[in-house]
Structures are given as C-alpha cells and as structure tokens.
Amino acid sequence: MAHIELRNVTKTFGGKAALKNLDLEIADGQFFVLLGETGAGKTTTLRIVAGLEKPDDGTILIDGVDVGGWGAAERDVALVLQQYSLYPRYTVRENLEFPLKSKIRRVAPAEIQERVERVARTLRIEHLLERKTDRLSGGEMQRVSIGRAIVRKPRVFLMDEPLSALDAKLREALRTELKRLQITLGATFLFVTHDQVEAMSMGDRIGVLDRGRLVQVGTPSEIYARPTNTFVARSVGSPPMNLLDGAVRDGAAVTEAGFSLPISVASAHEGRPVTFGVRPEHLRLDPEAPAKARVHDIEDHGVEKIVTLATGDAFVRLTAPATQHPRIDESVGFSWNPEKIILFDRTSGRNLSAA
Amino acid sequence: MAAVQTTGERTLNKLAIVSVLIVTMIFLAPIYWIVSTSFKPRNLATTVPPTIVFTPEVSPFVKLMLKRSQLREQPTPEEYAAAPWWERLVFDGGEKVVRDGKGEVQLSGYPSRFLNSLIVAIISTVLAVSMGTFTAYGFSRFKVKGEDDWLFFILSTRMLPPVVVAIPMFLMYRTFGLNDTHIGLIILYTAFNLSFSVWLMKGFIDEIPKEYEEAALVDGYTRMEAFFKIVLPEAATGIAATAVFCFITAWNEYVFALIMTRRDAQTAPPFIPSQVGSGLPDWTVIAAGTFLFLLPVAIFTFLLRRHLLRGMSFGAIRK
C-alpha cells in the first residue's frame, strides 16, 4: 500500500517529448487509471514509476520518499503487462514462485508454497500450477501474470493494458475480478489503458493523457460530465459526445450544421466561435422541435437505440428508447436538454463553463 | 502436403526424391572415400579401378598413432612372435615401431596435434561465443553511442580475406613471442569468430522480448541475475548455432595454423598433409587421420542438431 506522487516529470526520447511536466498524485489504496491513446505517454509514466525508465527531470515519491535513485527491484512494485509477462519454459508454479525467490526478499520455502497456493486459489488457477506457460490460453496467462504480481504483496500494482489482448467476454470478466481484487487487497493500483470503458468501470480516479500532458484528473463521473476540453470529451463516453461548431446568439446555439436550439448558458460567450458538446443521452427525438435532420443510421442495442442523424454536413448521435421506431432516411425533429450543453472554445478546445 | 495427389504430382514427387538422393550421394562420396580408405590395406588404397570390396583393417589407425621407421631387415620369427598385435601390423607394412632408450613406444605427431586442435578450437569457441553474447546483449538492450558505427566496425573485420593480414600478424606474433603457442592461436581464432558471433547473437537476442527481463527486474532481480536466469536460457538456441559455426571455423582453419605454428601448438589441419612427404605416401594413414579429424565436428553438430534447426529459422524470420 502506498501513496505515489510524480512531480514535474519530463521525459524525451530522441528529441521527442513523451511526457511534459507531468504532475500526478495517487492516494493510498486508490485505483488510478491513466487513459490515453497510443503514444500519449501512459506506458512511459508506468515505466518511470516502476524504475525501468529514468525521467529527464522531475521527482517520483513513493510514500513521500524520493525513489529517483532506486532500481526497479528496490521500489517493490509489481508490473503486469499486456503480453510477454510470463517467463517461458517455466511452469505456472515456477512463475509464481519467481518473485519470491529473489535474493532481496528471502521468503521461507514453506511460505512460498503457501502463498503460491493461496494466490492460485484466489485467481482460480490451481489446476494450472504444473502447466508450462506456453500451454495456457490468453486469459489464463493474464491471470497467472496478475498472480505473479499479487503473490509478492507489493506496495503498488502497475498494470500496462493487461486486458487489451483478450477477447471481449474475458476482458469483462477479468475487469470485475481485478476490481474485486483491488478492493480486497486494499492496494494502490496504477492501471494504464486506451479503453475508456475499462477506465470508466474500474477507476476510482482517471487521468487523461494527451501527448505527454495530463489534461484532466477526476472521478469517472467528473470526467464524463465535465470534460475540461474537447479531447477529454471525445475520449470518454460511448457513443462519444457530439461536438458541433457554432456560436451563441440570443441565448440559443446556432450550429454550423444548420440547426439552432436553445441553451441555458451565461451570455458572456455571445457571438464567440465555440464548439457545443452534448452527450447522446441528452438529445431526444422530438417531432415538435425546430431542429430537423435525416436519420442516417440506427444501431439497435435492445434496451435503447443509438440513432445517427445527418444534419448539414455533420452527424449527431442520440440515444432513443426502445419504444421509438425511427426509420432510416426518415426526416425527424430533435431537441436537447439545454442544461446539459457544454461550451468549448473553438480554437483552444477548452471548456468555457469550467474556467 | 495435399491429401489427394494427381499422377503427375506423384511422378514429380518421385523425381524430387531421386534427385535429392543423387545429390546426397555426390556430397557423401568424398566422405565415403575417406572412411573406406582409412580401413583399407595399403596396397588396395590406390588401385585402378578403385577397390570397393575389401576386408577392413585397423592398421592405418595403428600406424597413424605410432612413430614408425622403415625396416632395414625383416624381424626374426621370434621377434615377430613376441610383438603385440599392433606392432605386428606395423611389421606387416614393412615398418617398425620406434622405441626410445628405455624401450617405450614413441607416439607419432598426430595425437598431440589432434589434442592441440581440440584445445584451440574449444577454448576459442567458448571465448568467442561468450564475449559475443555479452557484447550482443549490450548492443541489443542499451543505448550505445554510435551503435551502428560500432557494429559496422565489428563486421568490417570480416571484410578482408584473412590471408591478407597473415604476414603482419606473423611479424606481430614473432615480436610478442606468440608464434607456435596455444594462446596465440586461441587469440587469433577468437578474434576471427568474434565479429560473427556478435552479429549472430545480436539477431537472436533482439528477438527475445525485453519485457521478460524487465519483469525480472521489477520482481527483485539484478540485471545480471535477469540475464542469466531469463535471457541465457532463451538464447540457448542462438548460442548453440553460433558455437557450431565458431567451432567449425576454428577447427578447420588451415592457413594461419600453417604459418603460425610448427610443433608445440600445431593443429591437425597443417599436420595431416605434411605426412604426405617422405617416400611413398601412405594414403590409408592420411585417410585415417582425416577421418578422425572429421569426427568432433560431426559429433558436436549432431548433439546440437535440434538447436541448429530451430536456430536457422529463428534468426532468419523478421517481423
């Protein structure tokens, strides 16, 4: 269990900045998810915390102690990777024993045995203990790999997209399992992913990384409801938030897509070029509404439908209850909840209501 | 292979098998010739047409191992009867075994040359492969300033035919007193093989995901421990392949061994043909020497064959 803090961490690879002045704080026992696209610097952050990479600048504190000069072995962190994290040629048991057999730990053989079996029970891999790792399925491999992390009782768990290589069903199952594990262990997790569903469903807090900068940190609901900029708005939520260019005129949003609907935002932004952000669930099909569009596509998810509307040269997505039955190419009216419209500055992409 | 074959395919298949057999026979013919000659009686070694059917005998091997001289007079029947079986074989060939003042049998030059070959080839292979593996690991895992230039420089040592440097090497060795020493040849062969070993091993180590070691580092192991526990077992295939190549190069080397050694450290390759010299060459003895010389490489390669097969395809396929 540990508290982690990164202060002003910068890292460049061959002149290309991977991380720029990153400040990050993870509380003890927190499940922290770093969300970002490939190349955003998530893995670099993780590797810096693990001690596999040295930052060019900045400090890393674990429990308030500067660990900048410590090697990976001394930091007492556990790492789970997307793949290649199990030693080939070893059996599952040998893999689980490996971290306990390190010279810096010196665990008694009886205790090794006991801990390995307990972990195997927790992760339901007891029947695999004597199997070689190349005879495991993807899900079993990741379970063993998580097992190798927890068998040590490390201070921090670092996970680099541990579920990305798995198929959807397994991913979902392991997601719940990991979260449950974190709660029972009460451990600090730093979990890296590009999958916003993983981030939203598992994280106590989420940090959104964009090209080496941490753009927003907050709870999943904060990030979802109040994205600091259009980047965050786009990366969280499925289907994603609708972003429409336009301007505010006389208390209404006039979009370049050709419709205008009322909003209830401060008039300070009157006339200024903005981007309106609205979540699909805050839009609805409404025959009375002044805004008209053509139904472009319908995805039926059973409980609800995701309807894509074409208006002007833009597409607007909304969720409609299963009771509504729009047809493709039908002309429909739609409206939105004026309370839920977020204004972003058109050029910088910053959330104007948050400032 | 397809489960169902047409008649045409079947004929083609048979043709392929026949041609492979023919090629194999062509390649094996010299080896057959060496082996069969080394078991022939001397008078059958050079007959025209060649003798295919004969009673094999071991006298060439006995003669190969012993120091002999021409008989001036035939041994007396008592002498002949008192001699052990191997000495009789030498008598039968019209020679006698040379003994020293105390009557001890003198060995020929071959056993010590063979031993020299083993010492030089094994030690230089171990050195070249281990140094090459470490160097390759360094180049593969760490940022080395001017990495490409270094690697090119290492490779460039192979760009000249080795004979070009023979005379300067000879002069250098004379200055340092390394001529006709084991250590001299070991240094030379290690240097020859090192560039090859570095390049080959780098290819193999590059293929081993560095995540394995990083996992070990995080798990509480030092870089060295991670190298020995994780990288080395994974690189075993590459090491085996590299070792075979280095061993063959060192074992077969002729020119430098000829120039740099005379007696003490002379290896088998320059020694065997030097025995063609005086009088009529005894081809059976030369063949016996060659046959024994072929064995270590054959055994070594045979022992590592599984690694070799995997090694060949492993390094070759690039993602």
Coordinates of N, CA, C and O in Angstrom, one line a residue, chain B residues 130-268:
Chain B
S130 N 31.0 -16.5 -25.7 CA 30.6 -15.8 -24.5 C 30.8 -14.3 -24.7 O 29.9 -13.5 -24.3
M131 N 32.0 -13.9 -25.2 CA 32.2 -12.5 -25.4 C 31.2 -11.9 -26.4 O 30.6 -10.8 -26.2
G132 N 30.9 -12.7 -27.4 CA 29.9 -12.2 -28.4 C 28.5 -12.1 -27.8 O 27.8 -11.1 -28.1
T133 N 28.2 -13.0 -26.9 CA 26.8 -12.9 -26.3 C 26.7 -11.7 -25.4 O 25.7 -11.0 -25.5
F134 N 27.7 -11.5 -24.6 CA 27.7 -10.3 -23.8 C 27.6 -9.0 -24.6 O 26.8 -8.1 -24.3
T135 N 28.5 -8.9 -25.6 CA 28.5 -7.7 -26.4 C 27.2 -7.5 -27.1 O 26.7 -6.4 -27.1
A136 N 26.7 -8.6 -27.7 CA 25.4 -8.5 -28.4 C 24.3 -8.1 -27.4 O 23.5 -7.3 -27.8
Y137 N 24.3 -8.6 -26.2 CA 23.3 -8.2 -25.2 C 23.4 -6.7 -25.0 O 22.4 -6.0 -24.9
G138 N 24.6 -6.2 -24.8 CA 24.8 -4.8 -24.6 C 24.3 -4.0 -25.7 O 23.5 -3.0 -25.5
F139 N 24.6 -4.3 -26.9 CA 24.1 -3.6 -28.1 C 22.6 -3.7 -28.3 O 22.0 -2.8 -28.7
S140 N 22.1 -4.8 -27.9 CA 20.7 -5.1 -28.1 C 19.8 -4.3 -27.0 O 18.8 -3.8 -27.4
R141 N 20.3 -4.2 -25.8 CA 19.5 -3.7 -24.7 C 19.7 -2.3 -24.3 O 18.9 -1.7 -23.7
F142 N 20.9 -1.8 -24.5 CA 21.3 -0.5 -24.0 C 21.5 0.5 -25.2 O 21.8 0.0 -26.3
K143 N 21.3 1.7 -24.9 CA 21.6 2.7 -25.9 C 23.1 2.9 -25.9 O 23.7 3.3 -25.0
V144 N 23.7 2.6 -27.0 CA 25.1 2.7 -27.2 C 25.4 3.8 -28.1 O 24.8 3.9 -29.2
K145 N 26.2 4.8 -27.7 CA 26.5 5.9 -28.6 C 27.2 5.4 -29.8 O 28.2 4.6 -29.7
G146 N 26.8 5.8 -31.0 CA 27.4 5.3 -32.2 C 27.2 3.8 -32.5 O 28.1 3.2 -33.0
E147 N 26.1 3.3 -32.0 CA 25.9 1.8 -32.1 C 26.1 1.3 -33.5 O 26.8 0.3 -33.7
D148 N 25.5 1.9 -34.5 CA 25.6 1.4 -35.9 C 27.1 1.4 -36.3 O 27.5 0.5 -37.0
D149 N 27.8 2.5 -36.0 CA 29.2 2.5 -36.4 C 30.0 1.4 -35.8 O 30.8 0.8 -36.4
W150 N 29.7 1.2 -34.5 CA 30.5 0.1 -33.8 C 30.2 -1.2 -34.4 O 31.1 -2.0 -34.7
L151 N 28.9 -1.4 -34.7 CA 28.6 -2.7 -35.3 C 29.2 -2.9 -36.7 O 29.6 -4.0 -37.0
F152 N 29.2 -1.8 -37.4 CA 29.8 -1.9 -38.7 C 31.3 -2.2 -38.6 O 31.9 -2.9 -39.3
F153 N 31.9 -1.5 -37.6 CA 33.3 -1.7 -37.4 C 33.6 -3.1 -37.1 O 34.6 -3.8 -37.6
I154 N 32.8 -3.7 -36.2 CA 33.0 -5.1 -35.8 C 32.8 -6.0 -37.0 O 33.6 -6.9 -37.3
L155 N 31.9 -5.7 -37.9 CA 31.7 -6.5 -39.1 C 32.8 -6.3 -40.1 O 33.2 -7.3 -40.7
S156 N 33.4 -5.1 -40.1 CA 34.4 -4.8 -41.1 C 35.6 -5.7 -40.9 O 36.4 -5.9 -41.8
T157 N 35.8 -6.2 -39.7 CA 37.0 -7.1 -39.5 C 36.9 -8.4 -40.4 O 37.8 -9.1 -40.5
R158 N 35.6 -8.6 -40.9 CA 35.5 -9.8 -41.7 C 35.5 -9.5 -43.2 O 35.3 -10.3 -44.0
M159 N 35.8 -8.2 -43.5 CA 35.6 -7.9 -44.9 C 36.9 -8.2 -45.8 O 36.8 -8.2 -47.0
L160 N 38.0 -8.4 -45.1 CA 39.2 -8.8 -45.8 C 39.3 -10.3 -45.8 O 39.0 -10.9 -44.8
P161 N 39.9 -10.9 -46.8 CA 40.2 -12.3 -46.7 C 41.3 -12.4 -45.6 O 42.3 -11.6 -45.6
P162 N 41.2 -13.3 -44.6 CA 42.1 -13.3 -43.5 C 43.6 -13.4 -43.9 O 44.5 -12.9 -43.3
V163 N 43.8 -14.0 -45.1 CA 45.2 -14.3 -45.5 C 45.9 -12.9 -45.7 O 47.1 -12.8 -45.6
V164 N 45.2 -11.9 -46.1 CA 45.8 -10.6 -46.3 C 46.6 -10.1 -45.1 O 47.6 -9.5 -45.2
V165 N 46.1 -10.4 -43.9 CA 46.8 -10.0 -42.7 C 47.8 -11.0 -42.2 O 48.4 -10.8 -41.1
A166 N 48.0 -12.1 -42.9 CA 48.8 -13.1 -42.4 C 50.2 -12.7 -42.1 O 50.8 -13.0 -41.0
I167 N 50.9 -11.9 -43.0 CA 52.3 -11.5 -42.8 C 52.4 -10.5 -41.6 O 53.2 -10.8 -40.7
P168 N 51.6 -9.4 -41.6 CA 51.7 -8.6 -40.4 C 51.4 -9.3 -39.1 O 52.1 -9.1 -38.1
M169 N 50.4 -10.2 -39.2 CA 50.1 -11.0 -38.0 C 51.3 -11.8 -37.5 O 51.7 -11.9 -36.4
F170 N 52.0 -12.4 -38.5 CA 53.1 -13.3 -38.2 C 54.2 -12.4 -37.6 O 54.8 -12.8 -36.6
L171 N 54.5 -11.2 -38.1 CA 55.5 -10.4 -37.6 C 55.1 -9.9 -36.1 O 56.0 -9.9 -35.2
M172 N 53.9 -9.6 -36.0 CA 53.4 -9.2 -34.6 C 53.6 -10.3 -33.6 O 54.1 -10.1 -32.5
Y173 N 53.2 -11.5 -34.1 CA 53.3 -12.6 -33.2 C 54.8 -12.9 -32.8 O 55.1 -13.4 -31.7
R174 N 55.6 -12.7 -33.8 CA 57.0 -13.0 -33.6 C 57.6 -12.1 -32.5 O 58.2 -12.5 -31.6
T175 N 57.2 -10.8 -32.6 CA 57.6 -9.8 -31.7 C 57.1 -10.1 -30.3 O 57.9 -10.0 -29.3
F176 N 55.9 -10.6 -30.2 CA 55.3 -10.9 -28.8 C 55.6 -12.3 -28.4 O 55.1 -12.7 -27.3
G177 N 56.3 -13.1 -29.2 CA 56.6 -14.4 -28.8 C 55.4 -15.4 -28.8 O 55.3 -16.3 -28.0
L178 N 54.4 -15.1 -29.6 CA 53.2 -15.9 -29.6 C 53.2 -16.9 -30.7 O 52.3 -17.7 -30.8
N179 N 54.3 -16.9 -31.6 CA 54.3 -18.0 -32.6 C 54.4 -19.3 -31.9 O 55.1 -19.5 -31.0
D180 N 53.7 -20.3 -32.5 CA 53.7 -21.7 -32.1 C 53.3 -21.8 -30.6 O 53.9 -22.6 -29.8
T181 N 52.3 -21.0 -30.2 CA 51.8 -21.2 -28.8 C 50.3 -21.4 -29.0 O 49.7 -20.9 -29.9
H182 N 49.7 -22.1 -28.0 CA 48.3 -22.3 -28.0 C 47.6 -20.9 -27.8 O 46.6 -20.7 -28.6
I183 N 48.1 -20.1 -26.9 CA 47.4 -18.9 -26.6 C 47.4 -18.0 -27.9 O 46.4 -17.4 -28.2
G184 N 48.4 -18.1 -28.7 CA 48.5 -17.3 -29.9 C 47.3 -17.7 -30.9 O 46.6 -16.8 -31.3
L185 N 47.2 -19.0 -31.1 CA 46.1 -19.4 -32.0 C 44.7 -19.1 -31.4 O 43.8 -18.8 -32.1
I186 N 44.6 -19.3 -30.1 CA 43.3 -19.0 -29.4 C 42.9 -17.6 -29.7 O 41.8 -17.3 -30.0
I187 N 43.9 -16.7 -29.4 CA 43.6 -15.2 -29.6 C 43.1 -15.0 -31.1 O 42.1 -14.4 -31.4
L188 N 43.9 -15.6 -32.0 CA 43.6 -15.4 -33.4 C 42.2 -15.9 -33.8 O 41.5 -15.2 -34.4
Y189 N 41.9 -17.1 -33.4 CA 40.6 -17.7 -33.8 C 39.5 -17.0 -33.1 O 38.4 -16.8 -33.6
T190 N 39.7 -16.6 -31.8 CA 38.7 -15.8 -31.1 C 38.4 -14.5 -31.8 O 37.2 -14.2 -32.0
A191 N 39.4 -13.9 -32.2 CA 39.3 -12.6 -33.0 C 38.5 -12.8 -34.3 O 37.6 -12.0 -34.6
F192 N 38.9 -13.9 -35.0 CA 38.2 -14.2 -36.2 C 36.7 -14.3 -36.0 O 35.8 -13.8 -36.7
N193 N 36.3 -15.1 -35.0 CA 35.0 -15.5 -34.8 C 34.1 -14.5 -34.0 O 32.9 -14.5 -34.1
L194 N 34.8 -13.5 -33.4 CA 34.1 -12.6 -32.5 C 33.0 -11.8 -33.3 O 31.9 -11.7 -32.9
S195 N 33.5 -11.3 -34.4 CA 32.5 -10.4 -35.2 C 31.3 -11.2 -35.6 O 30.2 -10.7 -35.4
F196 N 31.6 -12.4 -36.1 CA 30.5 -13.2 -36.5 C 29.5 -13.5 -35.3 O 28.3 -13.4 -35.4
S197 N 30.2 -13.9 -34.2 CA 29.4 -14.2 -33.0 C 28.6 -13.0 -32.5 O 27.4 -13.2 -32.2
V198 N 29.1 -11.8 -32.5 CA 28.4 -10.6 -32.1 C 27.2 -10.4 -33.0 O 26.0 -10.3 -32.5
W199 N 27.4 -10.5 -34.3 CA 26.3 -10.2 -35.2 C 25.2 -11.3 -35.1 O 24.0 -11.0 -35.0
L200 N 25.6 -12.5 -35.0 CA 24.6 -13.6 -35.0 C 23.8 -13.5 -33.6 O 22.6 -13.6 -33.6
M201 N 24.6 -13.3 -32.6 CA 23.9 -13.3 -31.2 C 23.0 -12.1 -31.1 O 22.0 -12.1 -30.5
K202 N 23.4 -11.0 -31.7 CA 22.6 -9.8 -31.6 C 21.2 -10.1 -32.3 O 20.2 -9.7 -31.7
G203 N 21.2 -10.7 -33.4 CA 20.0 -11.1 -34.1 C 19.1 -12.0 -33.1 O 17.9 -11.7 -33.0
F204 N 19.7 -12.9 -32.5 CA 18.9 -13.8 -31.6 C 18.4 -13.0 -30.4 O 17.3 -13.2 -30.0
I205 N 19.3 -12.2 -29.8 CA 18.8 -11.5 -28.5 C 17.8 -10.5 -28.8 O 16.9 -10.3 -28.1
D206 N 17.9 -9.8 -30.0 CA 16.9 -8.8 -30.4 C 15.5 -9.5 -30.4 O 14.5 -8.8 -30.2
E207 N 15.5 -10.7 -30.7 CA 14.2 -11.4 -30.8 C 13.6 -11.8 -29.5 O 12.4 -12.1 -29.4
I208 N 14.4 -11.7 -28.4 CA 13.9 -12.1 -27.1 C 13.2 -10.8 -26.5 O 13.9 -9.8 -26.4
P209 N 11.9 -10.8 -26.2 CA 11.3 -9.6 -25.8 C 12.0 -9.1 -24.5 O 12.2 -9.9 -23.6
K210 N 12.2 -7.8 -24.4 CA 12.9 -7.3 -23.3 C 12.0 -7.3 -22.0 O 12.4 -7.1 -20.9
E211 N 10.7 -7.5 -22.3 CA 9.7 -7.5 -21.2 C 10.0 -8.6 -20.2 O 9.8 -8.4 -19.0
Y212 N 10.6 -9.7 -20.7 CA 10.9 -10.8 -19.8 C 11.9 -10.3 -18.7 O 11.7 -10.5 -17.5
E213 N 13.0 -9.6 -19.1 CA 14.0 -9.2 -18.2 C 13.4 -8.1 -17.3 O 13.7 -8.0 -16.1
E214 N 12.6 -7.2 -17.9 CA 12.1 -6.1 -17.1 C 11.2 -6.6 -16.0 O 11.2 -6.1 -14.9
A215 N 10.4 -7.7 -16.4 CA 9.6 -8.3 -15.3 C 10.5 -8.8 -14.2 O 10.2 -8.7 -13.0
A216 N 11.6 -9.4 -14.6 CA 12.5 -10.0 -13.6 C 13.1 -8.8 -12.7 O 13.3 -8.9 -11.5
L217 N 13.4 -7.7 -13.4 CA 14.0 -6.6 -12.7 C 13.0 -6.1 -11.6 O 13.3 -5.8 -10.5
V218 N 11.7 -5.9 -12.1 CA 10.7 -5.5 -11.2 C 10.5 -6.5 -10.0 O 10.2 -6.1 -8.9
D219 N 10.6 -7.8 -10.4 CA 10.4 -8.8 -9.4 C 11.5 -8.9 -8.4 O 11.5 -9.8 -7.5
G220 N 12.6 -8.1 -8.5 CA 13.6 -8.0 -7.5 C 14.9 -8.7 -7.8 O 15.6 -9.1 -7.0
Y221 N 15.2 -8.8 -9.1 CA 16.4 -9.4 -9.5 C 17.3 -8.3 -10.1 O 16.8 -7.3 -10.7
T222 N 18.6 -8.6 -10.1 CA 19.5 -7.6 -10.7 C 19.6 -7.9 -12.2 O 19.2 -8.9 -12.6
R223 N 20.2 -7.0 -12.9 CA 20.3 -7.1 -14.3 C 21.1 -8.4 -14.7 O 20.7 -9.1 -15.6
M224 N 22.1 -8.7 -13.9 CA 22.9 -9.9 -14.1 C 22.1 -11.1 -13.9 O 22.1 -12.0 -14.7
E225 N 21.4 -11.2 -12.8 CA 20.6 -12.3 -12.5 C 19.5 -12.5 -13.6 O 19.3 -13.6 -14.0
A226 N 18.9 -11.4 -14.0 CA 17.9 -11.5 -15.1 C 18.6 -12.0 -16.3 O 18.0 -12.9 -17.0
F227 N 19.8 -11.6 -16.6 CA 20.5 -12.1 -17.8 C 20.7 -13.6 -17.7 O 20.4 -14.3 -18.7
F228 N 21.2 -14.0 -16.6 CA 21.5 -15.5 -16.5 C 20.2 -16.3 -16.4 O 20.2 -17.4 -16.9
K229 N 19.2 -15.8 -15.7 CA 18.1 -16.6 -15.4 C 17.1 -16.6 -16.6 O 16.4 -17.6 -16.9
I230 N 17.0 -15.5 -17.3 CA 15.9 -15.3 -18.3 C 16.5 -15.3 -19.7 O 16.1 -16.1 -20.6
V231 N 17.5 -14.4 -19.9 CA 18.0 -14.2 -21.3 C 18.7 -15.5 -21.8 O 18.5 -15.9 -22.9
L232 N 19.6 -15.9 -21.0 CA 20.5 -17.0 -21.4 C 19.7 -18.3 -21.8 O 20.0 -18.8 -22.9
P233 N 18.8 -18.7 -21.0 CA 18.0 -19.9 -21.5 C 17.3 -19.7 -22.8 O 17.2 -20.5 -23.6
E234 N 16.8 -18.4 -22.9 CA 16.0 -18.1 -24.1 C 17.0 -18.1 -25.3 O 16.6 -18.3 -26.5
A235 N 18.2 -17.7 -25.1 CA 19.2 -17.6 -26.2 C 19.9 -18.9 -26.5 O 20.8 -18.9 -27.4
A236 N 19.6 -19.9 -25.8 CA 20.3 -21.2 -25.9 C 20.4 -21.6 -27.4 O 21.5 -22.0 -27.8
T237 N 19.3 -21.5 -28.1 CA 19.3 -21.9 -29.5 C 20.3 -21.1 -30.3 O 21.1 -21.7 -31.0
G238 N 20.3 -19.8 -30.1 CA 21.2 -19.0 -30.8 C 22.7 -19.3 -30.4 O 23.6 -19.3 -31.3
I239 N 22.9 -19.5 -29.1 CA 24.2 -19.8 -28.7 C 24.7 -21.1 -29.3 O 25.9 -21.2 -29.8
A240 N 23.9 -22.1 -29.4 CA 24.3 -23.4 -30.0 C 24.6 -23.2 -31.4 O 25.7 -23.7 -31.9
A241 N 23.8 -22.5 -32.1 CA 24.1 -22.3 -33.6 C 25.4 -21.5 -33.7 O 26.3 -21.9 -34.5
T242 N 25.6 -20.5 -33.0 CA 26.8 -19.7 -33.1 C 28.0 -20.5 -32.7 O 29.1 -20.5 -33.4
A243 N 27.9 -21.3 -31.6 CA 29.0 -22.2 -31.2 C 29.4 -23.2 -32.3 O 30.6 -23.4 -32.6
V244 N 28.4 -23.8 -33.0 CA 28.8 -24.7 -34.0 C 29.6 -24.0 -35.1 O 30.6 -24.5 -35.6
F245 N 29.1 -22.8 -35.5 CA 29.8 -22.1 -36.6 C 31.2 -21.7 -36.2 O 32.2 -21.9 -36.9
C246 N 31.3 -21.2 -35.0 CA 32.7 -20.8 -34.5 C 33.6 -22.0 -34.4 O 34.8 -22.0 -34.8
F247 N 33.0 -23.1 -33.9 CA 33.9 -24.3 -33.7 C 34.4 -24.8 -35.0 O 35.5 -25.1 -35.2
I248 N 33.5 -24.9 -36.0 CA 33.9 -25.4 -37.3 C 34.9 -24.5 -37.9 O 36.0 -24.9 -38.5
T249 N 34.8 -23.2 -37.8 CA 35.8 -22.2 -38.4 C 37.1 -22.5 -37.7 O 38.2 -22.6 -38.4
A250 N 37.1 -22.5 -36.4 CA 38.4 -22.7 -35.7 C 39.0 -24.1 -35.9 O 40.2 -24.2 -36.1
W251 N 38.2 -25.1 -36.0 CA 38.6 -26.5 -36.2 C 39.3 -26.6 -37.6 O 40.3 -27.3 -37.7
N252 N 38.7 -26.0 -38.6 CA 39.1 -26.3 -39.9 C 40.2 -25.3 -40.4 O 40.7 -25.5 -41.5
E253 N 40.5 -24.3 -39.6 CA 41.4 -23.3 -40.1 C 42.8 -23.9 -40.4 O 43.4 -24.6 -39.7
Y254 N 43.3 -23.5 -41.6 CA 44.5 -24.1 -42.1 C 45.6 -23.1 -42.3 O 46.7 -23.3 -41.7
V255 N 45.4 -22.0 -42.9 CA 46.4 -21.1 -43.3 C 47.2 -20.6 -42.2 O 48.5 -20.6 -42.1
F256 N 46.5 -20.0 -41.2 CA 47.2 -19.4 -40.0 C 47.9 -20.5 -39.2 O 49.0 -20.3 -38.7
A257 N 47.3 -21.6 -39.1 CA 47.9 -22.7 -38.3 C 49.2 -23.1 -39.0 O 50.2 -23.4 -38.3
L258 N 49.2 -23.1 -40.3 CA 50.4 -23.4 -41.1 C 51.5 -22.4 -40.8 O 52.6 -22.8 -40.6
I259 N 51.1 -21.1 -40.9 CA 52.1 -20.1 -40.8 C 52.6 -19.9 -39.3 O 53.8 -19.7 -39.1
M260 N 51.7 -19.9 -38.4 CA 52.0 -19.5 -37.0 C 52.5 -20.7 -36.1 O 52.9 -20.4 -35.0
T261 N 52.3 -21.9 -36.6 CA 52.7 -23.0 -35.7 C 53.7 -23.9 -36.4 O 53.6 -24.1 -37.6
R262 N 54.5 -24.5 -35.6 CA 55.5 -25.5 -36.2 C 55.3 -26.9 -35.5 O 55.1 -27.9 -36.1
R263 N 55.5 -26.9 -34.1 CA 55.4 -28.2 -33.4 C 54.5 -28.1 -32.2 O 53.4 -28.8 -32.2
D264 N 54.9 -27.3 -31.2 CA 54.2 -27.3 -29.9 C 52.7 -27.1 -30.0 O 51.9 -27.8 -29.4
A265 N 52.3 -26.1 -30.8 CA 50.9 -25.8 -30.9 C 50.3 -26.1 -32.2 O 49.2 -25.7 -32.5
Q266 N 51.0 -26.9 -33.0 CA 50.5 -27.2 -34.3 C 49.2 -27.9 -34.2 O 49.0 -28.9 -33.4
T267 N 48.2 -27.5 -35.1 CA 46.9 -28.2 -35.1 C 46.9 -29.3 -36.2 O 47.8 -29.4 -37.0
A268 N 45.8 -30.1 -36.2 CA 45.8 -31.2 -37.1 C 45.8 -30.8 -38.6 O 46.4 -31.4 -39.4

